[in-house]
mmCIF file of C-alpha atoms in Angstrom:
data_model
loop_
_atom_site.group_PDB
_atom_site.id
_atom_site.type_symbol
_atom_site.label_atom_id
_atom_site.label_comp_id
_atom_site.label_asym_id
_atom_site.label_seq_id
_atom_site.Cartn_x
_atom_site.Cartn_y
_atom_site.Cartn_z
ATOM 1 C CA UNK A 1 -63.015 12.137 -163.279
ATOM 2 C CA UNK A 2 -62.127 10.592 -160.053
ATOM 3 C CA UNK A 3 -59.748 12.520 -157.598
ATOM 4 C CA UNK A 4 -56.686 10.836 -157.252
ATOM 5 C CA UNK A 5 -55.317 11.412 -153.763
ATOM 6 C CA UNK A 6 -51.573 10.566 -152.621
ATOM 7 C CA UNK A 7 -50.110 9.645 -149.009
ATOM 8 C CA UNK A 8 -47.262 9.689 -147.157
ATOM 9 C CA UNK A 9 -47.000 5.949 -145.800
ATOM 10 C CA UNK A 10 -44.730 3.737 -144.020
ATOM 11 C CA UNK A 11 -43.555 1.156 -147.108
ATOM 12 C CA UNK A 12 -42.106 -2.167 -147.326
ATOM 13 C CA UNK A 13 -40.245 -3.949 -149.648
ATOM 14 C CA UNK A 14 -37.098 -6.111 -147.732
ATOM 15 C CA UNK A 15 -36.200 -7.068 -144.274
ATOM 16 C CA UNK A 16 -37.534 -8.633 -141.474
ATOM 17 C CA UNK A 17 -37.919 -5.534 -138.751
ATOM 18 C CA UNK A 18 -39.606 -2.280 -138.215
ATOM 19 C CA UNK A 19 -35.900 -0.848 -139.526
ATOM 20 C CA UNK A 20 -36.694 -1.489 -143.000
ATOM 21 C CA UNK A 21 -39.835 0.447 -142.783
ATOM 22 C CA UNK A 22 -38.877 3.214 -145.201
ATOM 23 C CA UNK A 23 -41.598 6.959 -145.486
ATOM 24 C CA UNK A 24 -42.757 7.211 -148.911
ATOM 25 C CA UNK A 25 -44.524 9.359 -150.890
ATOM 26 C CA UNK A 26 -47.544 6.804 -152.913
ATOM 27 C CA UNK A 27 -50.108 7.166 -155.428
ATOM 28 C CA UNK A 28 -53.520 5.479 -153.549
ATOM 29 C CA UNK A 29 -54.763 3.006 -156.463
ATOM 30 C CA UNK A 30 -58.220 4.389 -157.550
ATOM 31 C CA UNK A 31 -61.070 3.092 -154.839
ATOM 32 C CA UNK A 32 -62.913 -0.369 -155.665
ATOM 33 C CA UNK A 33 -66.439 -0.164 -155.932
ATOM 34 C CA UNK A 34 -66.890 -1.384 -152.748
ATOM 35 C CA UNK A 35 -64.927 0.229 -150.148
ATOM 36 C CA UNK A 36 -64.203 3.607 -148.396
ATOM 37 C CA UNK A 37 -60.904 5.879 -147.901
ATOM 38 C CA UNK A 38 -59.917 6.552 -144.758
ATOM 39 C CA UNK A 39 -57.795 9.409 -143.350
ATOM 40 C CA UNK A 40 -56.694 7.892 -140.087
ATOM 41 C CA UNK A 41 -56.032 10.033 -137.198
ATOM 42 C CA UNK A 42 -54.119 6.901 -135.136
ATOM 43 C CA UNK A 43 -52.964 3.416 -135.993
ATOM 44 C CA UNK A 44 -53.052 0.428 -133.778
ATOM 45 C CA UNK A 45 -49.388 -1.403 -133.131
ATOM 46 C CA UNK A 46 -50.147 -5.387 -133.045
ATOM 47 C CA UNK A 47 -47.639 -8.159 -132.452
ATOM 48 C CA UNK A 48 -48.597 -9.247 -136.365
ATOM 49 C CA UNK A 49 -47.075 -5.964 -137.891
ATOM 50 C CA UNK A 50 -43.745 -6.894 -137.018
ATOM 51 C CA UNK A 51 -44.170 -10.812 -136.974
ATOM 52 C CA UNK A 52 -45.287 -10.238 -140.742
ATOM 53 C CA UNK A 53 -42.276 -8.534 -141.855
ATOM 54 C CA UNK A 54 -40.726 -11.694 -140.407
ATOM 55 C CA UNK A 55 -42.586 -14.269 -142.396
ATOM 56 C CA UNK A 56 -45.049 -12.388 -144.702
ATOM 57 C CA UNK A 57 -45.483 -15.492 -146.460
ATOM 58 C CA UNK A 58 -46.838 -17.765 -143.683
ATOM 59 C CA UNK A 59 -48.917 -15.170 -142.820
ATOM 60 C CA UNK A 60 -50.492 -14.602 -146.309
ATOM 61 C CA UNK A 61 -48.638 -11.212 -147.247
ATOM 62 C CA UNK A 62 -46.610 -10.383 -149.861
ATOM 63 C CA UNK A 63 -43.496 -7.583 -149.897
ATOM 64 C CA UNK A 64 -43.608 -3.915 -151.629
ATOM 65 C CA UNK A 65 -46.892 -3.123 -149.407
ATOM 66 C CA UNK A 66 -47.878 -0.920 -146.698
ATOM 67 C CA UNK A 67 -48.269 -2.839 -143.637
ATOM 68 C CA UNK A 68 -50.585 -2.245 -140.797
ATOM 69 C CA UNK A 69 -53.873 -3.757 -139.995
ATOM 70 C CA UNK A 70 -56.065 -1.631 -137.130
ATOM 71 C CA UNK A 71 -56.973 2.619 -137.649
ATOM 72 C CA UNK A 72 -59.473 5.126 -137.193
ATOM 73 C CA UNK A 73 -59.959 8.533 -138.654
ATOM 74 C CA UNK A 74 -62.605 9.905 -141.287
ATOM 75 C CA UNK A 75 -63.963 8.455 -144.600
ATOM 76 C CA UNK A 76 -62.965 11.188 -147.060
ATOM 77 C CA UNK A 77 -64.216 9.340 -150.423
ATOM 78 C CA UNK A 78 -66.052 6.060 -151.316
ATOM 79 C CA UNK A 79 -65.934 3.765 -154.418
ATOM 80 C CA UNK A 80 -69.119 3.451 -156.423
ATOM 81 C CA UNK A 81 -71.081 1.271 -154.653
ATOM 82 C CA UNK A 82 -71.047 2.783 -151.338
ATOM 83 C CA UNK A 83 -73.188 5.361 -150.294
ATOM 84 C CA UNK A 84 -71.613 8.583 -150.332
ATOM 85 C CA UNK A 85 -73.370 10.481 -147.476
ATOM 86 C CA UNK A 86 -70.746 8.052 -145.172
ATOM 87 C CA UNK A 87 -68.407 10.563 -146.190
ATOM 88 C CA UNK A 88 -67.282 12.308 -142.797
ATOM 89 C CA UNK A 89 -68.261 9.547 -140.807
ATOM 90 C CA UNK A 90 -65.276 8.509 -138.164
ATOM 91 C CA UNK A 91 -64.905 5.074 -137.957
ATOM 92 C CA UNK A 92 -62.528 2.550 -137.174
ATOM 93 C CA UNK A 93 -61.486 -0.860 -138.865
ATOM 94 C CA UNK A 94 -59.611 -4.070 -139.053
ATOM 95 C CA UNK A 95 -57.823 -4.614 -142.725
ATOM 96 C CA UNK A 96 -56.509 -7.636 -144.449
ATOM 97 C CA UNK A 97 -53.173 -8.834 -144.131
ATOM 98 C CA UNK A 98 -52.876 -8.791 -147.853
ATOM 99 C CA UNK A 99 -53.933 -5.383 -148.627
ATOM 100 C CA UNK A 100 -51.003 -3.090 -150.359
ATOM 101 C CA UNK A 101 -51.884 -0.132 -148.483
ATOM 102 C CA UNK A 102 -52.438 -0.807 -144.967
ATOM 103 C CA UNK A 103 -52.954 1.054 -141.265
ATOM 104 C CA UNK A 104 -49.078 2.914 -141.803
ATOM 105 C CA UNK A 105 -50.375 5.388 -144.147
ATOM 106 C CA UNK A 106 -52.136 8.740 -143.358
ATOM 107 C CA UNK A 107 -55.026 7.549 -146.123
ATOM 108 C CA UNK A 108 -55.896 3.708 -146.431
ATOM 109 C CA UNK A 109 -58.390 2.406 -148.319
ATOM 110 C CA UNK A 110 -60.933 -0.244 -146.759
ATOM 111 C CA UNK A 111 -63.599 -2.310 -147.489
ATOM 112 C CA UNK A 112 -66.607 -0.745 -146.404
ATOM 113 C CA UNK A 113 -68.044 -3.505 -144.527
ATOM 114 C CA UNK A 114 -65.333 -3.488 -142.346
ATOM 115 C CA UNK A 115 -65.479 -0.798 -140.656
ATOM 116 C CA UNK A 116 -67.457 0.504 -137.319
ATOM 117 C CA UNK A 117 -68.588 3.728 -136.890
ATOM 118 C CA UNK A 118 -66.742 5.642 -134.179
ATOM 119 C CA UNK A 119 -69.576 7.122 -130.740
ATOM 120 C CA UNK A 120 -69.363 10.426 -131.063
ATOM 121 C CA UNK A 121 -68.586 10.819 -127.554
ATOM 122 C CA UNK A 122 -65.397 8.253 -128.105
ATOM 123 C CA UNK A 123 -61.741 9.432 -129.508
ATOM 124 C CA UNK A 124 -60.501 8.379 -132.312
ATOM 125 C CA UNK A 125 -57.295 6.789 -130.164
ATOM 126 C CA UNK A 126 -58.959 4.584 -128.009
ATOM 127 C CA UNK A 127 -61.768 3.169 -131.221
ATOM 128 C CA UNK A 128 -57.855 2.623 -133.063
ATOM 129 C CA UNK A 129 -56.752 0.511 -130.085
ATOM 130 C CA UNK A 130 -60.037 -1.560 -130.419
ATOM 131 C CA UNK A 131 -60.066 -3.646 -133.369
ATOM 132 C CA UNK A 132 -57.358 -6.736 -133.226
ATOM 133 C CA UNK A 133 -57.374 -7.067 -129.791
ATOM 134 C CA UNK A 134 -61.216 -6.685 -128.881
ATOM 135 C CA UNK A 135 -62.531 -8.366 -131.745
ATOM 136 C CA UNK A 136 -59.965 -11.465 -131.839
ATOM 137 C CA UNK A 137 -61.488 -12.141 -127.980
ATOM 138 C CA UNK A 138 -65.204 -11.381 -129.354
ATOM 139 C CA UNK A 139 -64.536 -13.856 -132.067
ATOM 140 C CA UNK A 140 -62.627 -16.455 -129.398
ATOM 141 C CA UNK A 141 -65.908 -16.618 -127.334
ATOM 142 C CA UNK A 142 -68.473 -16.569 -129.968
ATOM 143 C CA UNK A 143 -66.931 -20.353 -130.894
ATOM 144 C CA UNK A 144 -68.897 -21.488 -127.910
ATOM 145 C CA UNK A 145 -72.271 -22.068 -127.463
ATOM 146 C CA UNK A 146 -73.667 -19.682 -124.726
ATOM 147 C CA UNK A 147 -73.721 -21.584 -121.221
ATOM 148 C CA UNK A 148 -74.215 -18.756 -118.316
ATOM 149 C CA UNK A 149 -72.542 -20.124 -114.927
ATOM 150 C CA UNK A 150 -70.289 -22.171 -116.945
ATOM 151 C CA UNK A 151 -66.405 -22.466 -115.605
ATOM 152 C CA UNK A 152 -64.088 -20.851 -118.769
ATOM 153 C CA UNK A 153 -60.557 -20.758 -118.023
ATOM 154 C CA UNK A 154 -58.128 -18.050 -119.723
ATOM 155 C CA UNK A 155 -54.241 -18.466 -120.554
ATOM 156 C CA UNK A 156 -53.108 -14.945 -121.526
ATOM 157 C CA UNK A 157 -55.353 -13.015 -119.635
ATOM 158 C CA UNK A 158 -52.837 -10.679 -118.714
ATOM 159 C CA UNK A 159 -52.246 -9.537 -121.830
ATOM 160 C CA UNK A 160 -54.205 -6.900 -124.265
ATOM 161 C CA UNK A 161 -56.671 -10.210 -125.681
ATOM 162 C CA UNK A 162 -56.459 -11.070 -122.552
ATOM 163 C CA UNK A 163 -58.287 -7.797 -120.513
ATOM 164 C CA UNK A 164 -61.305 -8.149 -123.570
ATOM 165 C CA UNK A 165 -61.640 -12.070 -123.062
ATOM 166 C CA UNK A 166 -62.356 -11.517 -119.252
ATOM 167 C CA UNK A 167 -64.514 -8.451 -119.390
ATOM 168 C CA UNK A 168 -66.733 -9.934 -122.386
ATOM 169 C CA UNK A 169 -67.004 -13.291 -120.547
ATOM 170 C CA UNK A 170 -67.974 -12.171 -117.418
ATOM 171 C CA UNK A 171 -70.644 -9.940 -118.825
ATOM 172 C CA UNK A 172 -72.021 -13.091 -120.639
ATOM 173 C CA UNK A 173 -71.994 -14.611 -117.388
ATOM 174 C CA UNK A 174 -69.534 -17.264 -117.240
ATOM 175 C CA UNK A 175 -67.642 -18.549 -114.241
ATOM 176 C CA UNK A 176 -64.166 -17.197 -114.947
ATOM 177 C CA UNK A 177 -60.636 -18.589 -114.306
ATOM 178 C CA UNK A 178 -57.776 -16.650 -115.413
ATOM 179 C CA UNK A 179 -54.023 -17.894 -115.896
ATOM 180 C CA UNK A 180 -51.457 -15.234 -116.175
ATOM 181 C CA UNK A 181 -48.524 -13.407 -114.110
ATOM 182 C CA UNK A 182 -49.762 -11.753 -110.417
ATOM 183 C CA UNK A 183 -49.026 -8.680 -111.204
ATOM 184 C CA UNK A 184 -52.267 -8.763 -113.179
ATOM 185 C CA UNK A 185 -54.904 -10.464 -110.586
ATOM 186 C CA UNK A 186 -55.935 -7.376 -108.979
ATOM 187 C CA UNK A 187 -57.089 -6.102 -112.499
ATOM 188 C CA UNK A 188 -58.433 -9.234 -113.626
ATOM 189 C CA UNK A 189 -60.676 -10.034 -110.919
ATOM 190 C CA UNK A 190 -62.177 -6.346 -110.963
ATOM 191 C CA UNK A 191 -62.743 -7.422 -114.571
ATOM 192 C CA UNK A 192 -64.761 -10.024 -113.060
ATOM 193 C CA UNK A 193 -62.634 -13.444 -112.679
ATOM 194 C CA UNK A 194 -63.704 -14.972 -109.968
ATOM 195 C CA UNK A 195 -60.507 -17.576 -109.723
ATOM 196 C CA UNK A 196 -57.023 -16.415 -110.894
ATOM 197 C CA UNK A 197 -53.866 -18.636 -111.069
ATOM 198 C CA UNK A 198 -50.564 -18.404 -112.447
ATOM 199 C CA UNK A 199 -49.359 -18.702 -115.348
ATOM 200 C CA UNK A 200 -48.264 -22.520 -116.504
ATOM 201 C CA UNK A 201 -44.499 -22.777 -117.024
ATOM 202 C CA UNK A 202 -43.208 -23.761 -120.285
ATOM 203 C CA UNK A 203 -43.731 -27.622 -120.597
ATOM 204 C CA UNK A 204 -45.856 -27.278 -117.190
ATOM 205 C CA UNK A 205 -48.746 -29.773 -117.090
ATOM 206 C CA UNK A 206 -52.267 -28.798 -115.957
ATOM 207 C CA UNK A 207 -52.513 -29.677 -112.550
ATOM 208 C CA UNK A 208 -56.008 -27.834 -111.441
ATOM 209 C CA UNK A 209 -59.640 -29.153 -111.692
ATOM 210 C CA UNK A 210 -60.774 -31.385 -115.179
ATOM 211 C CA UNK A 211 -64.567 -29.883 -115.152
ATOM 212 C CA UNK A 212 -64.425 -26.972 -117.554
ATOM 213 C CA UNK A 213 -66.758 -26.269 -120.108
ATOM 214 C CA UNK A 214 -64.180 -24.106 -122.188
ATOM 215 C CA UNK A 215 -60.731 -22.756 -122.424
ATOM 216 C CA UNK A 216 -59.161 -19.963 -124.336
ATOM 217 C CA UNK A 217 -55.507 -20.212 -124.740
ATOM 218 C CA UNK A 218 -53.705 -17.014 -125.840
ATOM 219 C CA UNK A 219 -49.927 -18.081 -125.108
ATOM 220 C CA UNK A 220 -48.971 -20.784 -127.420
ATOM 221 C CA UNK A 221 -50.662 -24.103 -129.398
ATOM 222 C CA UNK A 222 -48.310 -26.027 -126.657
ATOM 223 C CA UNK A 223 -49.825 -24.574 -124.019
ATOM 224 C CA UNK A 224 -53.518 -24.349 -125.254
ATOM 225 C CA UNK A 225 -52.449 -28.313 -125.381
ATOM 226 C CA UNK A 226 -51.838 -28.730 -121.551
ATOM 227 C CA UNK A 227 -55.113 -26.741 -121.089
ATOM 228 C CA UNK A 228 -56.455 -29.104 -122.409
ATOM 229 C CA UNK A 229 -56.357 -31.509 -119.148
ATOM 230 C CA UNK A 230 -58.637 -29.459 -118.191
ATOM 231 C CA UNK A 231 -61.700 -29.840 -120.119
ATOM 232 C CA UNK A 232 -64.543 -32.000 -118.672
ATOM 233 C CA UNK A 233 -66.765 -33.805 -121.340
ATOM 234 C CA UNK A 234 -68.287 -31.786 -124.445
ATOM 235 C CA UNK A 235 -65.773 -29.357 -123.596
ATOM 236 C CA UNK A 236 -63.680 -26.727 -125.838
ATOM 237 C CA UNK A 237 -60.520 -25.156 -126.327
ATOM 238 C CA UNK A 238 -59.903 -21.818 -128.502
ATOM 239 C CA UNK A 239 -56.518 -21.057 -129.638
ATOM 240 C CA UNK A 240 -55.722 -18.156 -130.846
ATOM 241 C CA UNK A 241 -52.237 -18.156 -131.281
ATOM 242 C CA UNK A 242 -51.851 -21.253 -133.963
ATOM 243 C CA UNK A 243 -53.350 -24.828 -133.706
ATOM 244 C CA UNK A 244 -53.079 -27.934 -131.428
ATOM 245 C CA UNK A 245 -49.962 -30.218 -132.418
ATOM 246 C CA UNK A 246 -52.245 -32.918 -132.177
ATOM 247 C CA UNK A 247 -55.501 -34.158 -131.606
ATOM 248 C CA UNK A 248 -55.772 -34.178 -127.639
ATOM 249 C CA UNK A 249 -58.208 -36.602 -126.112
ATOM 250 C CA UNK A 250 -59.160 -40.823 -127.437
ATOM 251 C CA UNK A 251 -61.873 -41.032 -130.285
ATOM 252 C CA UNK A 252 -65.271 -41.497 -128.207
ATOM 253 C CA UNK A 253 -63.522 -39.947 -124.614
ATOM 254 C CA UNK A 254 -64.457 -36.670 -123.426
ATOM 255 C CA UNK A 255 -65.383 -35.472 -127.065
ATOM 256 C CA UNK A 256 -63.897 -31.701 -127.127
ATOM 257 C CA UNK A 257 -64.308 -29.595 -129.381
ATOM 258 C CA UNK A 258 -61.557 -27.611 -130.971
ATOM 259 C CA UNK A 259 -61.833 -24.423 -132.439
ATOM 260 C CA UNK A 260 -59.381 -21.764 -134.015
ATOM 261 C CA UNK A 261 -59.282 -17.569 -134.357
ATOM 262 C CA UNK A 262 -58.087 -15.382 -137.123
ATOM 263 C CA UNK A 263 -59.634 -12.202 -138.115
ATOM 264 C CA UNK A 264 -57.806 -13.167 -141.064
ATOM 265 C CA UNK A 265 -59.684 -15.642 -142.294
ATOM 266 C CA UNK A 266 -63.064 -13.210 -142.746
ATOM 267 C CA UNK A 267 -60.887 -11.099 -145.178
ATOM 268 C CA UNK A 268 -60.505 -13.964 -147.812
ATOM 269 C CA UNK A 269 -63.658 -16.334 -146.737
ATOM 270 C CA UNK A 270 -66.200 -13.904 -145.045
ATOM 271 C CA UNK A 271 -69.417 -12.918 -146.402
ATOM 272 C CA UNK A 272 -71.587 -9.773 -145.536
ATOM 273 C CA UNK A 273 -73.517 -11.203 -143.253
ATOM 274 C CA UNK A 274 -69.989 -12.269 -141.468
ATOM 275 C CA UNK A 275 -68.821 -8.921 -141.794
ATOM 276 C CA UNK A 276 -72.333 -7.034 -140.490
ATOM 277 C CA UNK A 277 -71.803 -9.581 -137.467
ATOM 278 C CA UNK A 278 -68.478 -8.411 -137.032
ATOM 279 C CA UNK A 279 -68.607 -5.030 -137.400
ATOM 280 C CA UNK A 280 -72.035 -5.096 -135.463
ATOM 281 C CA UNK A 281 -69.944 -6.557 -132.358
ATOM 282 C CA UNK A 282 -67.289 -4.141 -132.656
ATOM 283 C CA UNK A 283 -69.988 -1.479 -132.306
ATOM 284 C CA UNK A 284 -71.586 -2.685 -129.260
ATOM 285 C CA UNK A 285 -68.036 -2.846 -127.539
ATOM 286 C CA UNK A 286 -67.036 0.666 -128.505
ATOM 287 C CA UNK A 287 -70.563 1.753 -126.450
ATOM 288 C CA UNK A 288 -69.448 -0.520 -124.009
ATOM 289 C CA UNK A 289 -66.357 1.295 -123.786
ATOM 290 C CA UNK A 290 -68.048 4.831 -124.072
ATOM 291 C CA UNK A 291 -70.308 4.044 -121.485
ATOM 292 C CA UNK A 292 -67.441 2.625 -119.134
ATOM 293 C CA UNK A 293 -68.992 -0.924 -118.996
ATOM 294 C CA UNK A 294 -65.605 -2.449 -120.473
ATOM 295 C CA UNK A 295 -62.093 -0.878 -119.534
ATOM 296 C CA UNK A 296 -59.769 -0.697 -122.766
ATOM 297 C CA UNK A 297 -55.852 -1.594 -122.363
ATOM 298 C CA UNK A 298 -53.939 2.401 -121.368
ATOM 299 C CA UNK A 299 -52.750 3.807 -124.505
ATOM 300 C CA UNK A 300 -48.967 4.282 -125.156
ATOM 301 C CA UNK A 301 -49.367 6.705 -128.240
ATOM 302 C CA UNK A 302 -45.983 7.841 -130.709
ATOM 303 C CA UNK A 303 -45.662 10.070 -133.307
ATOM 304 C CA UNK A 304 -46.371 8.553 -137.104
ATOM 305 C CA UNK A 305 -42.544 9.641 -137.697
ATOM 306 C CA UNK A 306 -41.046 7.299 -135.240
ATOM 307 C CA UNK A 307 -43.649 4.264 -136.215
ATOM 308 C CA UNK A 308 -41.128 2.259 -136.962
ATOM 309 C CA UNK A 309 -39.579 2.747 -133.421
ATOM 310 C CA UNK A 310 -42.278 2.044 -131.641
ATOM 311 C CA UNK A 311 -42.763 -0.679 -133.341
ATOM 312 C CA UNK A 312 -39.909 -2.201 -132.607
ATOM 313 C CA UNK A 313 -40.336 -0.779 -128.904
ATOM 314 C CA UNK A 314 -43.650 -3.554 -129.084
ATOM 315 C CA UNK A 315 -41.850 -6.333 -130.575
ATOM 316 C CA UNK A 316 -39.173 -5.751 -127.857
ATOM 317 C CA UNK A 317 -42.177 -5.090 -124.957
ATOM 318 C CA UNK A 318 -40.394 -2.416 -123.675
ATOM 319 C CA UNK A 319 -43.592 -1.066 -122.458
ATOM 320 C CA UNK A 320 -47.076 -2.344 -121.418
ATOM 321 C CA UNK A 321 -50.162 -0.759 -122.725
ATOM 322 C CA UNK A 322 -51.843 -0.568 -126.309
ATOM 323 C CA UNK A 323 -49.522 0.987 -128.900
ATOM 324 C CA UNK A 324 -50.609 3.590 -131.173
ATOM 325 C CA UNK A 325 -49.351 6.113 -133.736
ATOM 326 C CA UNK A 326 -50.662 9.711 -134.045
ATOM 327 C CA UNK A 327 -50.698 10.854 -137.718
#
């Protein structure tokens, strides 16, 4: 007989903030064939755990779940098809949106082919401040065909996509422009941005050069919009924040490209070869990060008893850094 194992976990089954978050005591559902049990040692805070309890539907949730999408800790059990000498391996992992028991539970269960095994060498906090942030910019600039010395500009870069989009991007040797608040410059052009501007004000028109390959727009689909002013021919925009109101150049002018990001979408439409992509990236920027090539974001870590405090701390930004939860 299987064991059945229970968890305390942050549940949710009304409201729209981190308030209604109430600590339950839950069954876990037995595993599916495919994935793994984790007992997470942190969680990772993301802007989507409270924007979901906002509008779960838009967002492809459903209520009476466990929220929470990044952790890390140890696989204590696997489901059938799994091979069961990955028990005690420490990993970390990115889960679905529409999974009942997410991140805000000391056990969640998780398809195995989304996790990433955890560097020795590397805690458990800083591989559970990894996944959202660091692979949403991964994913961002694998839209675009390689082009080393090309000029990519980046709206956001101030922020926690933001730090990953730079550092990647300059290691894969583009010519890096950054938009975001000064307060962030010094940073961002030890990260390797060779230009940085400010930030464009809200209806603020591009007003800089129209000869860039890419942009990645972080902020909002009205600004990844403007950005667009400053593509040259062939060229791209990423948004990762929601789509382009419209289409933004003539039929047969300068020919962009547009492309769109959501983790999401390899939950419900990703195949194994996706996911080994994925979860292949996500190793090589944890060794990155062991080996002090890439700089994570500074940690802001809570106690899993005052989650939902912290989370509302996040949704309020009344600190900078990466939040986390110690269970």
């Amino acid at each position: 007989m299987a064991t059945q194992y229970s968890t305390q976990a942050w549940h949710w089954q009304h409201g729209s903030t981190p308030a209604n978050l109430t600590l339950q005591q839950l069954e876990i559902p037995a595993l599916e064939a495919d994935q793994v049990l984790v007992e997470n040692a942190y969680i990772g805070l993301n802007p989507v755990d409270w924007k979901v309890l906002e509008m779960p539907e838009a967002l492809g949730a459903t209520t009476d779940m466990v929220p929470g999408l990044d952790g890390a800790g140890t696989i204590v059990a696997v489901g059938d098809h799994v091979d069961s000498s990955l028990v005690g391996r420490r990993v970390a992992y990115h889960t679905s949106l529409g999974s009942k028991i997410g991140s805000f539970s000391q056990l969640t269960p998780v398809d195995a082919r989304a996790t990433i095994a955890v560097p020795d060498e590397l805690g458990l906090d800083v591989a559970a401040s990894l996944p959202c942030t660091a692979l949403t910019a991964w994913n961002a600039l694998d839209k675009l065909p390689k082009r080393k010395g090309a000029k990519l500009l980046i709206a956001g870069a101030g922020g926690g996509v933001g730090r990953y989009l730079v550092q990647i991007a300059a290691a894969n040797g583009y010519n890096v422009t950054t938009l975001s608040h000064p307060r962030h410059w010094q940073r961002l052009q030890q990260h390797g941005a060779t230009t940085t501007l400010q930030s464009l004000r809200e209806g603020e028109q591009w007003q800089g050069a129209h000869d860039y390959y890419a942009a990645v727009d972080a902020v909002s689909p009205e600004n990844a919009r403007a950005l667009t002013d400053a593509l040259g021919a062939n060229g791209h925009i990423v948004t990762i924040l929601g789509r382009l109101p419209d289409w933004p150049s003539a039929p047969f002018g300068r020919c962009i490209s547009m492309h769109e990001v959501a983790l999401g979408a390899l939950h419900v439409h990703g195949s194994d070869a996706d996911w080994q992509r994925l979860s292949a990236a996500g190793q090589q920027l944890l060794n990155d990060i062991s080996a002090q090539r890439i700089e994570p974001e500074p940690l802001v870590i809570d106690e899993f008893a005052n989650l939902p405090v912290h989370l509302e701390a996040l949704k309020n930004r009344d600190f900078s850094g990466k939040a986390l939860i110690k269970v």
